[in-house]
Amino acid sequence: MLKLLKRLWVIMKSPSTASMGFILVIGFLGGIIFWGGFNTGMEATNTEAFCSGCHAPIVKEIRETIHYSNRSGVRAICSDCHVPHNWTDKIVRKVQASKELVAFAMGTISTEEKFKERRAHLANREWQRMKENNSQECRNCHQFEYMDFSEQGKRSVSQHSTALASGEKTCVDCHKGIAHQLPNMEGIEGW
Amino acid sequence: MKKLLTVIITTGMMIFTVSPVWSEDSDLFSNAGGIESLRGQVEVSTVNSAEILKREPKDQQLIDRNYVQQPPLIPHTIRGYQVNLNANKCLSCHSFKNAGDMGATKISVTHFITREGTTLSDVSPRRYFCLQCHVTQADAKPLVENTFTPVDSLR
């Protein structure tokens, strides 16, 4: 066994007789396959079915909300709001998400009761994150520049044309609970 | 004896088939018992064609009240507004604290009064579930005529 490995190493080390072009082609193809597989993997982890594996109660709730059922038939899925579109941010979030695996192993939200206990904490983290990135995920679909005030309701206009336009507040400041049941809101600003 | 019986039976059959005690146009054939409901004089078993779905206007003018002590109607949509143990979306706009910022009508002080008549420092539990008393309005015509007129002071 060791001998075989040694032989392999020697072959790998010594300059190959294969043409440089051939090696490049192999490398290129390998790269494409790796890249494709990587991105497919990233896509697969973006589906709702994947999230529902650990977040079943949440997936159930979302059915009644505007981002599941609406007049235009456009949906926002979990990853639209929780995974950044920008590539580097996406990788960062995925790496951060790896700590969810640790939490999963520890079973922090493994039962409905435990989830209820921890929900306020998780929601706060999410609000904090969205506040820091100025609700980037919402803006991927809803851009302020394209909002037509003549089409919006009176209450929407009075808030969007003031606090939102001036940048004083961001989407999640006013639209908490847009996709989920809220945790206990006592003491949260604006409630 | 046998003859008499035959006569009775045949006359009986004649009466029942030739001149039924109920007339064709009375509604006793239907199982509605001749009662007309809001959906008209139809068999209970017939399925009416559905009305077109009604919508609530997103935002409308405040709706006039018709009598003193009427809970005002909600002039806006309330889809997805959570009112439960954890959160009260209505109060995020209508509470004394937030009404100014959100440009909404403040709840009146009657909402702080308990059943015993004590005034609390926050919304009384019996006024917490707003939709018990306040409801939205769809853009529908009234189903039945209504001749109610509000008292003079509200006209």
mmCIF file of C-alpha atoms in Angstrom:
data_model
loop_
_atom_site.group_PDB
_atom_site.id
_atom_site.type_symbol
_atom_site.label_atom_id
_atom_site.label_comp_id
_atom_site.label_asym_id
_atom_site.label_seq_id
_atom_site.Cartn_x
_atom_site.Cartn_y
_atom_site.Cartn_z
ATOM 1 C CA MET A 1 0.000 0.000 0.000
ATOM 2 C CA LEU A 2 2.702 2.432 1.068
ATOM 3 C CA LYS A 3 4.701 1.409 -1.945
ATOM 4 C CA LEU A 4 1.818 2.171 -4.266
ATOM 5 C CA LEU A 5 1.419 5.621 -2.762
ATOM 6 C CA LYS A 6 5.139 6.272 -3.117
ATOM 7 C CA ARG A 7 4.997 5.285 -6.792
ATOM 8 C CA LEU A 8 2.037 7.544 -7.354
ATOM 9 C CA TRP A 9 3.862 10.424 -5.699
ATOM 10 C CA VAL A 10 6.892 9.894 -7.926
ATOM 11 C CA ILE A 11 4.703 9.959 -11.011
ATOM 12 C CA MET A 12 3.009 13.112 -9.835
ATOM 13 C CA LYS A 13 6.331 14.785 -8.968
ATOM 14 C CA SER A 14 8.236 14.066 -12.111
ATOM 15 C CA PRO A 15 7.569 16.341 -15.067
ATOM 16 C CA SER A 16 4.897 14.799 -17.190
ATOM 17 C CA THR A 17 5.326 13.790 -20.754
ATOM 18 C CA ALA A 18 1.799 14.909 -21.521
ATOM 19 C CA SER A 19 1.621 18.186 -23.360
ATOM 20 C CA MET A 20 1.018 21.364 -21.416
ATOM 21 C CA GLY A 21 -2.150 21.950 -23.444
ATOM 22 C CA PHE A 22 -3.596 18.613 -22.370
ATOM 23 C CA ILE A 23 -2.932 19.392 -18.741
ATOM 24 C CA LEU A 24 -4.552 22.769 -19.094
ATOM 25 C CA VAL A 25 -7.637 21.247 -20.717
ATOM 26 C CA ILE A 26 -7.934 18.676 -17.926
ATOM 27 C CA GLY A 27 -7.528 21.389 -15.329
ATOM 28 C CA PHE A 28 -10.060 23.584 -17.052
ATOM 29 C CA LEU A 29 -12.646 20.808 -17.309
ATOM 30 C CA GLY A 30 -12.039 19.803 -13.713
ATOM 31 C CA GLY A 31 -12.525 23.400 -12.709
ATOM 32 C CA ILE A 32 -15.835 23.632 -14.495
ATOM 33 C CA ILE A 33 -17.075 20.434 -12.921
ATOM 34 C CA PHE A 34 -15.986 21.554 -9.468
ATOM 35 C CA TRP A 35 -17.479 25.007 -9.933
ATOM 36 C CA GLY A 36 -20.735 23.623 -11.254
ATOM 37 C CA GLY A 37 -20.994 21.106 -8.457
ATOM 38 C CA PHE A 38 -20.206 23.809 -5.921
ATOM 39 C CA ASN A 39 -22.840 26.161 -7.238
ATOM 40 C CA THR A 40 -25.415 23.390 -7.562
ATOM 41 C CA GLY A 41 -24.681 22.526 -3.962
ATOM 42 C CA MET A 42 -25.172 26.158 -3.018
ATOM 43 C CA GLU A 43 -28.450 26.236 -4.939
ATOM 44 C CA ALA A 44 -29.697 23.029 -3.364
ATOM 45 C CA THR A 45 -29.138 24.484 0.093
ATOM 46 C CA ASN A 46 -31.294 27.456 -0.929
ATOM 47 C CA THR A 47 -34.525 25.547 -1.445
ATOM 48 C CA GLU A 48 -37.412 25.679 0.975
ATOM 49 C CA ALA A 49 -37.406 21.903 1.289
ATOM 50 C CA PHE A 50 -33.885 22.122 2.665
ATOM 51 C CA CYS A 51 -34.750 24.757 5.265
ATOM 52 C CA SER A 52 -37.911 22.945 6.281
ATOM 53 C CA GLY A 53 -35.760 20.047 7.422
ATOM 54 C CA CYS A 54 -34.936 22.039 10.548
ATOM 55 C CA HIS A 55 -37.472 24.882 10.443
ATOM 56 C CA ALA A 56 -40.726 23.009 9.885
ATOM 57 C CA PRO A 57 -42.899 25.234 12.135
ATOM 58 C CA ILE A 58 -41.779 28.336 10.221
ATOM 59 C CA VAL A 59 -42.454 26.894 6.800
ATOM 60 C CA LYS A 60 -46.016 26.142 7.923
ATOM 61 C CA GLU A 61 -46.647 29.724 9.065
ATOM 62 C CA ILE A 62 -45.502 31.393 5.915
ATOM 63 C CA ARG A 63 -48.426 30.111 3.851
ATOM 64 C CA GLU A 64 -50.773 32.849 5.052
ATOM 65 C CA THR A 65 -48.409 35.692 4.397
ATOM 66 C CA ILE A 66 -48.141 38.054 1.451
ATOM 67 C CA HIS A 67 -44.909 36.491 0.261
ATOM 68 C CA TYR A 68 -46.543 33.095 -0.183
ATOM 69 C CA SER A 69 -49.991 33.955 -1.481
ATOM 70 C CA ASN A 70 -50.709 37.173 -3.335
ATOM 71 C CA ARG A 71 -52.370 38.692 -6.377
ATOM 72 C CA SER A 72 -49.317 38.642 -8.649
ATOM 73 C CA GLY A 73 -48.194 35.092 -7.933
ATOM 74 C CA VAL A 74 -44.610 36.086 -7.209
ATOM 75 C CA ARG A 75 -43.057 34.330 -4.250
ATOM 76 C CA ALA A 76 -40.226 35.140 -1.918
ATOM 77 C CA ILE A 77 -38.675 31.972 -0.543
ATOM 78 C CA CYS A 78 -36.556 31.602 2.580
ATOM 79 C CA SER A 79 -33.276 32.224 0.845
ATOM 80 C CA ASP A 80 -34.541 35.412 -0.847
ATOM 81 C CA CYS A 81 -34.767 37.047 2.552
ATOM 82 C CA HIS A 82 -32.086 35.198 4.477
ATOM 83 C CA VAL A 83 -29.252 34.569 2.032
ATOM 84 C CA PRO A 84 -27.604 37.563 0.345
ATOM 85 C CA HIS A 85 -27.486 37.528 -3.465
ATOM 86 C CA ASN A 86 -24.096 39.099 -3.739
ATOM 87 C CA TRP A 87 -21.580 36.259 -4.055
ATOM 88 C CA THR A 88 -19.079 37.131 -1.326
ATOM 89 C CA ASP A 89 -21.820 38.018 1.146
ATOM 90 C CA LYS A 90 -23.448 34.731 0.243
ATOM 91 C CA ILE A 91 -20.346 32.730 1.080
ATOM 92 C CA VAL A 92 -19.935 34.648 4.325
ATOM 93 C CA ARG A 93 -23.533 33.922 5.285
ATOM 94 C CA LYS A 94 -23.150 30.242 4.401
ATOM 95 C CA VAL A 95 -20.062 29.977 6.562
ATOM 96 C CA GLN A 96 -21.900 31.752 9.376
ATOM 97 C CA ALA A 97 -24.754 29.363 8.784
ATOM 98 C CA SER A 98 -22.415 26.504 9.501
ATOM 99 C CA LYS A 99 -22.729 27.467 13.138
ATOM 100 C CA GLU A 100 -26.422 26.634 12.778
ATOM 101 C CA LEU A 101 -25.167 23.082 12.346
ATOM 102 C CA VAL A 102 -23.530 23.255 15.760
ATOM 103 C CA ALA A 103 -26.709 24.695 17.220
ATOM 104 C CA PHE A 104 -28.611 21.936 15.466
ATOM 105 C CA ALA A 105 -26.380 19.305 17.026
ATOM 106 C CA MET A 106 -27.016 20.926 20.392
ATOM 107 C CA GLY A 107 -30.724 20.917 19.624
ATOM 108 C CA THR A 108 -31.340 24.594 20.453
ATOM 109 C CA ILE A 109 -34.623 24.637 18.518
ATOM 110 C CA SER A 110 -35.293 20.919 18.190
ATOM 111 C CA THR A 111 -38.814 21.088 19.701
ATOM 112 C CA GLU A 112 -41.595 23.647 19.282
ATOM 113 C CA GLU A 113 -41.235 24.652 22.928
ATOM 114 C CA LYS A 114 -37.518 25.235 22.685
ATOM 115 C CA PHE A 115 -38.054 27.174 19.480
ATOM 116 C CA LYS A 116 -40.658 29.391 21.138
ATOM 117 C CA GLU A 117 -38.240 30.097 23.982
ATOM 118 C CA ARG A 118 -35.440 31.035 21.648
ATOM 119 C CA ARG A 119 -37.470 32.784 18.993
ATOM 120 C CA ALA A 120 -37.163 36.309 20.372
ATOM 121 C CA HIS A 121 -33.408 35.920 20.478
ATOM 122 C CA LEU A 122 -33.191 34.651 16.896
ATOM 123 C CA ALA A 123 -35.582 37.318 15.597
ATOM 124 C CA ASN A 124 -33.479 39.997 17.259
ATOM 125 C CA ARG A 125 -30.360 38.698 15.567
ATOM 126 C CA GLU A 126 -32.146 38.782 12.239
ATOM 127 C CA TRP A 127 -33.426 42.338 12.750
ATOM 128 C CA GLN A 128 -29.952 43.411 13.764
ATOM 129 C CA ARG A 129 -28.446 41.839 10.648
ATOM 130 C CA MET A 130 -30.992 43.478 8.352
ATOM 131 C CA LYS A 131 -30.602 46.816 10.027
ATOM 132 C CA GLU A 132 -26.864 46.665 9.472
ATOM 133 C CA ASN A 133 -27.191 45.895 5.771
ATOM 134 C CA ASN A 134 -30.061 48.384 5.321
ATOM 135 C CA SER A 135 -32.514 45.549 4.544
ATOM 136 C CA GLN A 136 -30.550 44.586 1.467
ATOM 137 C CA GLU A 137 -32.601 41.410 0.945
ATOM 138 C CA CYS A 138 -35.865 43.335 0.790
ATOM 139 C CA ARG A 139 -34.327 45.806 -1.619
ATOM 140 C CA ASN A 140 -33.292 43.040 -3.976
ATOM 141 C CA CYS A 141 -36.969 42.901 -4.898
ATOM 142 C CA HIS A 142 -38.456 46.162 -3.612
ATOM 143 C CA GLN A 143 -36.461 49.180 -4.649
ATOM 144 C CA PHE A 144 -37.347 52.538 -3.264
ATOM 145 C CA GLU A 145 -36.462 54.301 -6.551
ATOM 146 C CA TYR A 146 -39.197 52.387 -8.371
ATOM 147 C CA MET A 147 -41.964 52.841 -5.825
ATOM 148 C CA ASP A 148 -44.868 54.736 -7.374
ATOM 149 C CA PHE A 149 -46.519 56.678 -4.570
ATOM 150 C CA SER A 150 -49.667 57.216 -6.602
ATOM 151 C CA GLU A 151 -50.165 53.441 -6.555
ATOM 152 C CA GLN A 152 -49.566 52.999 -2.842
ATOM 153 C CA GLY A 153 -52.011 53.358 0.001
ATOM 154 C CA LYS A 154 -52.206 56.600 1.951
ATOM 155 C CA ARG A 155 -50.556 55.113 5.009
ATOM 156 C CA SER A 156 -47.729 53.630 2.962
ATOM 157 C CA VAL A 157 -46.991 56.932 1.246
ATOM 158 C CA SER A 158 -46.929 58.950 4.431
ATOM 159 C CA GLN A 159 -44.246 56.663 5.884
ATOM 160 C CA HIS A 160 -42.268 55.851 2.756
ATOM 161 C CA SER A 161 -41.985 59.441 1.597
ATOM 162 C CA THR A 162 -40.666 60.557 4.982
ATOM 163 C CA ALA A 163 -38.825 58.171 7.277
ATOM 164 C CA LEU A 164 -37.834 55.752 4.517
ATOM 165 C CA ALA A 165 -36.880 58.391 1.943
ATOM 166 C CA SER A 166 -34.653 60.203 4.411
ATOM 167 C CA GLY A 167 -32.909 56.967 5.340
ATOM 168 C CA GLU A 168 -33.825 57.449 8.977
ATOM 169 C CA LYS A 169 -35.458 54.024 9.063
ATOM 170 C CA THR A 170 -35.090 50.839 7.048
ATOM 171 C CA CYS A 171 -37.650 48.257 5.963
ATOM 172 C CA VAL A 172 -37.427 45.936 8.972
ATOM 173 C CA ASP A 173 -37.848 48.854 11.388
ATOM 174 C CA CYS A 174 -41.455 49.125 10.272
ATOM 175 C CA HIS A 175 -42.189 45.746 8.683
ATOM 176 C CA LYS A 176 -41.386 43.339 11.470
ATOM 177 C CA GLY A 177 -43.238 40.059 11.245
ATOM 178 C CA ILE A 178 -43.842 40.438 7.509
ATOM 179 C CA ALA A 179 -43.178 36.741 6.970
ATOM 180 C CA HIS A 180 -43.435 35.128 10.400
ATOM 181 C CA GLN A 181 -45.333 35.016 13.647
ATOM 182 C CA LEU A 182 -43.764 37.534 15.984
ATOM 183 C CA PRO A 183 -42.070 36.716 19.276
ATOM 184 C CA ASN A 184 -42.994 38.717 22.401
ATOM 185 C CA MET A 185 -42.673 42.346 21.287
ATOM 186 C CA GLU A 186 -42.594 43.956 24.696
ATOM 187 C CA GLY A 187 -39.937 46.633 24.819
ATOM 188 C CA ILE A 188 -39.150 46.544 21.106
ATOM 189 C CA GLU A 189 -38.951 50.006 19.578
ATOM 190 C CA GLY A 190 -42.189 51.022 17.893
ATOM 191 C CA TRP A 191 -44.365 48.393 19.616
ATOM 192 C CA MET B 1 -117.386 -5.670 0.979
ATOM 193 C CA LYS B 2 -114.671 -6.370 -1.517
ATOM 194 C CA LYS B 3 -116.412 -4.134 -4.050
ATOM 195 C CA LEU B 4 -116.641 -1.262 -1.583
ATOM 196 C CA LEU B 5 -112.942 -1.530 -0.866
ATOM 197 C CA THR B 6 -112.091 -1.387 -4.581
ATOM 198 C CA VAL B 7 -114.267 1.700 -5.016
ATOM 199 C CA ILE B 8 -112.640 3.476 -2.089
ATOM 200 C CA ILE B 9 -109.164 2.667 -3.316
ATOM 201 C CA THR B 10 -109.832 3.716 -6.909
ATOM 202 C CA THR B 11 -111.482 7.006 -5.893
ATOM 203 C CA GLY B 12 -108.622 7.578 -3.535
ATOM 204 C CA MET B 13 -106.106 7.033 -6.323
ATOM 205 C CA MET B 14 -108.149 9.263 -8.661
ATOM 206 C CA ILE B 15 -108.195 12.102 -6.154
ATOM 207 C CA PHE B 16 -104.491 11.874 -5.541
ATOM 208 C CA THR B 17 -103.425 11.651 -9.172
ATOM 209 C CA VAL B 18 -105.943 13.815 -10.969
ATOM 210 C CA SER B 19 -106.325 16.708 -8.576
ATOM 211 C CA PRO B 20 -103.441 16.906 -6.201
ATOM 212 C CA VAL B 21 -104.218 18.820 -2.995
ATOM 213 C CA TRP B 22 -101.228 21.070 -3.639
ATOM 214 C CA SER B 23 -101.041 23.057 -6.811
ATOM 215 C CA GLU B 24 -98.106 23.027 -9.179
ATOM 216 C CA ASP B 25 -96.897 26.559 -8.509
ATOM 217 C CA SER B 26 -96.883 26.439 -4.729
ATOM 218 C CA ASP B 27 -93.457 25.639 -3.375
ATOM 219 C CA LEU B 28 -94.316 22.484 -1.443
ATOM 220 C CA PHE B 29 -92.429 20.353 -3.967
ATOM 221 C CA SER B 30 -89.169 21.936 -2.907
ATOM 222 C CA ASN B 31 -87.779 21.086 0.468
ATOM 223 C CA ALA B 32 -87.389 24.736 1.381
ATOM 224 C CA GLY B 33 -90.880 24.660 2.836
ATOM 225 C CA GLY B 34 -91.920 27.729 0.868
ATOM 226 C CA ILE B 35 -89.496 29.949 2.722
ATOM 227 C CA GLU B 36 -87.472 32.408 0.721
ATOM 228 C CA SER B 37 -84.008 33.163 1.984
ATOM 229 C CA LEU B 38 -81.398 35.684 0.874
ATOM 230 C CA ARG B 39 -80.421 33.410 -1.960
ATOM 231 C CA GLY B 40 -83.951 33.346 -3.375
ATOM 232 C CA GLN B 41 -86.540 30.552 -3.660
ATOM 233 C CA VAL B 42 -84.331 27.613 -4.465
ATOM 234 C CA GLU B 43 -83.918 24.021 -3.401
ATOM 235 C CA VAL B 44 -81.633 23.586 -0.462
ATOM 236 C CA SER B 45 -79.646 21.148 -2.547
ATOM 237 C CA THR B 46 -79.038 23.482 -5.517
ATOM 238 C CA VAL B 47 -75.698 25.134 -5.523
ATOM 239 C CA ASN B 48 -75.897 28.844 -6.264
ATOM 240 C CA SER B 49 -73.359 30.369 -8.563
ATOM 241 C CA ALA B 50 -70.868 32.135 -6.336
ATOM 242 C CA GLU B 51 -70.855 35.893 -5.919
ATOM 243 C CA ILE B 52 -67.733 37.570 -7.188
ATOM 244 C CA LEU B 53 -65.200 37.917 -4.414
ATOM 245 C CA LYS B 54 -65.225 41.254 -2.638
ATOM 246 C CA ARG B 55 -62.149 43.261 -1.845
ATOM 247 C CA GLU B 56 -61.338 45.641 0.926
ATOM 248 C CA PRO B 57 -60.042 48.959 -0.383
ATOM 249 C CA LYS B 58 -56.433 49.446 0.735
ATOM 250 C CA ASP B 59 -57.075 52.834 2.314
ATOM 251 C CA GLN B 60 -60.247 54.854 2.269
ATOM 252 C CA GLN B 61 -61.753 57.958 3.832
ATOM 253 C CA LEU B 62 -62.762 57.632 7.458
ATOM 254 C CA ILE B 63 -66.221 56.048 7.532
ATOM 255 C CA ASP B 64 -68.921 58.080 9.269
ATOM 256 C CA ARG B 65 -70.380 56.672 12.458
ATOM 257 C CA ASN B 66 -74.105 55.992 12.576
ATOM 258 C CA TYR B 67 -74.791 56.104 16.289
ATOM 259 C CA VAL B 68 -73.151 57.280 19.445
ATOM 260 C CA GLN B 69 -70.922 54.608 21.026
ATOM 261 C CA GLN B 70 -70.431 52.855 17.708
ATOM 262 C CA PRO B 71 -66.949 51.407 17.340
ATOM 263 C CA PRO B 72 -65.702 53.159 14.192
ATOM 264 C CA LEU B 73 -65.204 50.955 11.126
ATOM 265 C CA ILE B 74 -61.645 50.256 10.018
ATOM 266 C CA PRO B 75 -60.929 52.296 6.876
ATOM 267 C CA HIS B 76 -57.885 50.267 5.768
ATOM 268 C CA THR B 77 -56.824 46.685 4.998
ATOM 269 C CA ILE B 78 -55.556 44.609 7.882
ATOM 270 C CA ARG B 79 -54.068 41.630 6.104
ATOM 271 C CA GLY B 80 -51.369 39.938 8.121
ATOM 272 C CA TYR B 81 -51.805 42.159 11.179
ATOM 273 C CA GLN B 82 -51.011 40.010 14.171
ATOM 274 C CA VAL B 83 -53.032 40.506 17.335
ATOM 275 C CA ASN B 84 -52.125 37.822 19.832
ATOM 276 C CA LEU B 85 -50.371 37.145 23.104
ATOM 277 C CA ASN B 86 -47.021 38.258 21.706
ATOM 278 C CA ALA B 87 -47.822 41.275 19.613
ATOM 279 C CA ASN B 88 -50.548 43.768 18.771
ATOM 280 C CA LYS B 89 -49.956 45.276 15.365
ATOM 281 C CA CYS B 90 -52.902 47.669 15.712
ATOM 282 C CA LEU B 91 -51.335 49.275 18.760
ATOM 283 C CA SER B 92 -48.063 49.751 16.906
ATOM 284 C CA CYS B 93 -49.959 52.545 15.128
ATOM 285 C CA HIS B 94 -52.925 53.409 17.327
ATOM 286 C CA SER B 95 -51.441 53.445 20.840
ATOM 287 C CA PHE B 96 -50.888 56.828 22.463
ATOM 288 C CA LYS B 97 -47.150 56.283 22.133
ATOM 289 C CA ASN B 98 -47.053 55.538 18.387
ATOM 290 C CA ALA B 99 -50.111 57.312 16.966
ATOM 291 C CA GLY B 100 -48.271 60.586 16.453
ATOM 292 C CA ASP B 101 -45.438 59.074 14.416
ATOM 293 C CA MET B 102 -47.718 56.892 12.341
ATOM 294 C CA GLY B 103 -50.367 59.537 11.689
ATOM 295 C CA ALA B 104 -53.101 57.322 13.095
ATOM 296 C CA THR B 105 -56.080 58.096 15.318
ATOM 297 C CA LYS B 106 -55.291 57.552 18.995
ATOM 298 C CA ILE B 107 -57.449 54.980 20.735
ATOM 299 C CA SER B 108 -59.795 56.850 23.044
ATOM 300 C CA VAL B 109 -59.438 56.693 26.830
ATOM 301 C CA THR B 110 -62.439 54.378 27.023
ATOM 302 C CA HIS B 111 -59.977 51.689 25.908
ATOM 303 C CA PHE B 112 -58.153 51.937 29.230
ATOM 304 C CA ILE B 113 -61.212 51.338 31.381
ATOM 305 C CA THR B 114 -61.817 47.915 32.876
ATOM 306 C CA ARG B 115 -65.126 46.237 33.435
ATOM 307 C CA GLU B 116 -65.169 47.520 37.021
ATOM 308 C CA GLY B 117 -64.650 51.073 35.849
ATOM 309 C CA THR B 118 -61.027 51.525 36.884
ATOM 310 C CA THR B 119 -58.816 53.328 34.397
ATOM 311 C CA LEU B 120 -55.564 51.477 33.748
ATOM 312 C CA SER B 121 -52.269 52.888 32.540
ATOM 313 C CA ASP B 122 -52.425 50.811 29.359
ATOM 314 C CA VAL B 123 -55.050 49.141 27.167
ATOM 315 C CA SER B 124 -57.575 47.225 29.217
ATOM 316 C CA PRO B 125 -57.660 43.490 28.591
ATOM 317 C CA ARG B 126 -61.261 43.715 27.395
ATOM 318 C CA ARG B 127 -60.199 46.117 24.660
ATOM 319 C CA TYR B 128 -57.057 44.251 23.600
ATOM 320 C CA PHE B 129 -58.572 42.246 20.755
ATOM 321 C CA CYS B 130 -59.551 45.129 18.522
ATOM 322 C CA LEU B 131 -61.336 43.039 15.911
ATOM 323 C CA GLN B 132 -64.008 42.028 18.413
ATOM 324 C CA CYS B 133 -65.509 45.474 17.871
ATOM 325 C CA HIS B 134 -63.795 47.113 14.902
ATOM 326 C CA VAL B 135 -64.239 45.565 11.467
ATOM 327 C CA THR B 136 -63.160 46.360 7.947
ATOM 328 C CA GLN B 137 -65.527 47.164 5.095
ATOM 329 C CA ALA B 138 -65.601 45.498 1.696
ATOM 330 C CA ASP B 139 -66.753 47.324 -1.427
ATOM 331 C CA ALA B 140 -70.077 45.466 -1.465
ATOM 332 C CA LYS B 141 -73.670 46.636 -1.847
ATOM 333 C CA PRO B 142 -75.869 45.897 1.176
ATOM 334 C CA LEU B 143 -77.809 42.641 0.725
ATOM 335 C CA VAL B 144 -80.990 43.974 2.270
ATOM 336 C CA GLU B 145 -82.450 47.440 2.292
ATOM 337 C CA ASN B 146 -81.766 49.390 5.437
ATOM 338 C CA THR B 147 -83.788 52.398 6.480
ATOM 339 C CA PHE B 148 -81.756 53.253 9.568
ATOM 340 C CA THR B 149 -80.935 56.928 9.888
ATOM 341 C CA PRO B 150 -78.373 58.196 12.343
ATOM 342 C CA VAL B 151 -79.413 60.510 15.145
ATOM 343 C CA ASP B 152 -79.372 64.204 14.351
ATOM 344 C CA SER B 153 -76.170 64.925 16.211
ATOM 345 C CA LEU B 154 -74.255 62.540 13.946
ATOM 346 C CA ARG B 155 -75.769 63.659 10.658
#
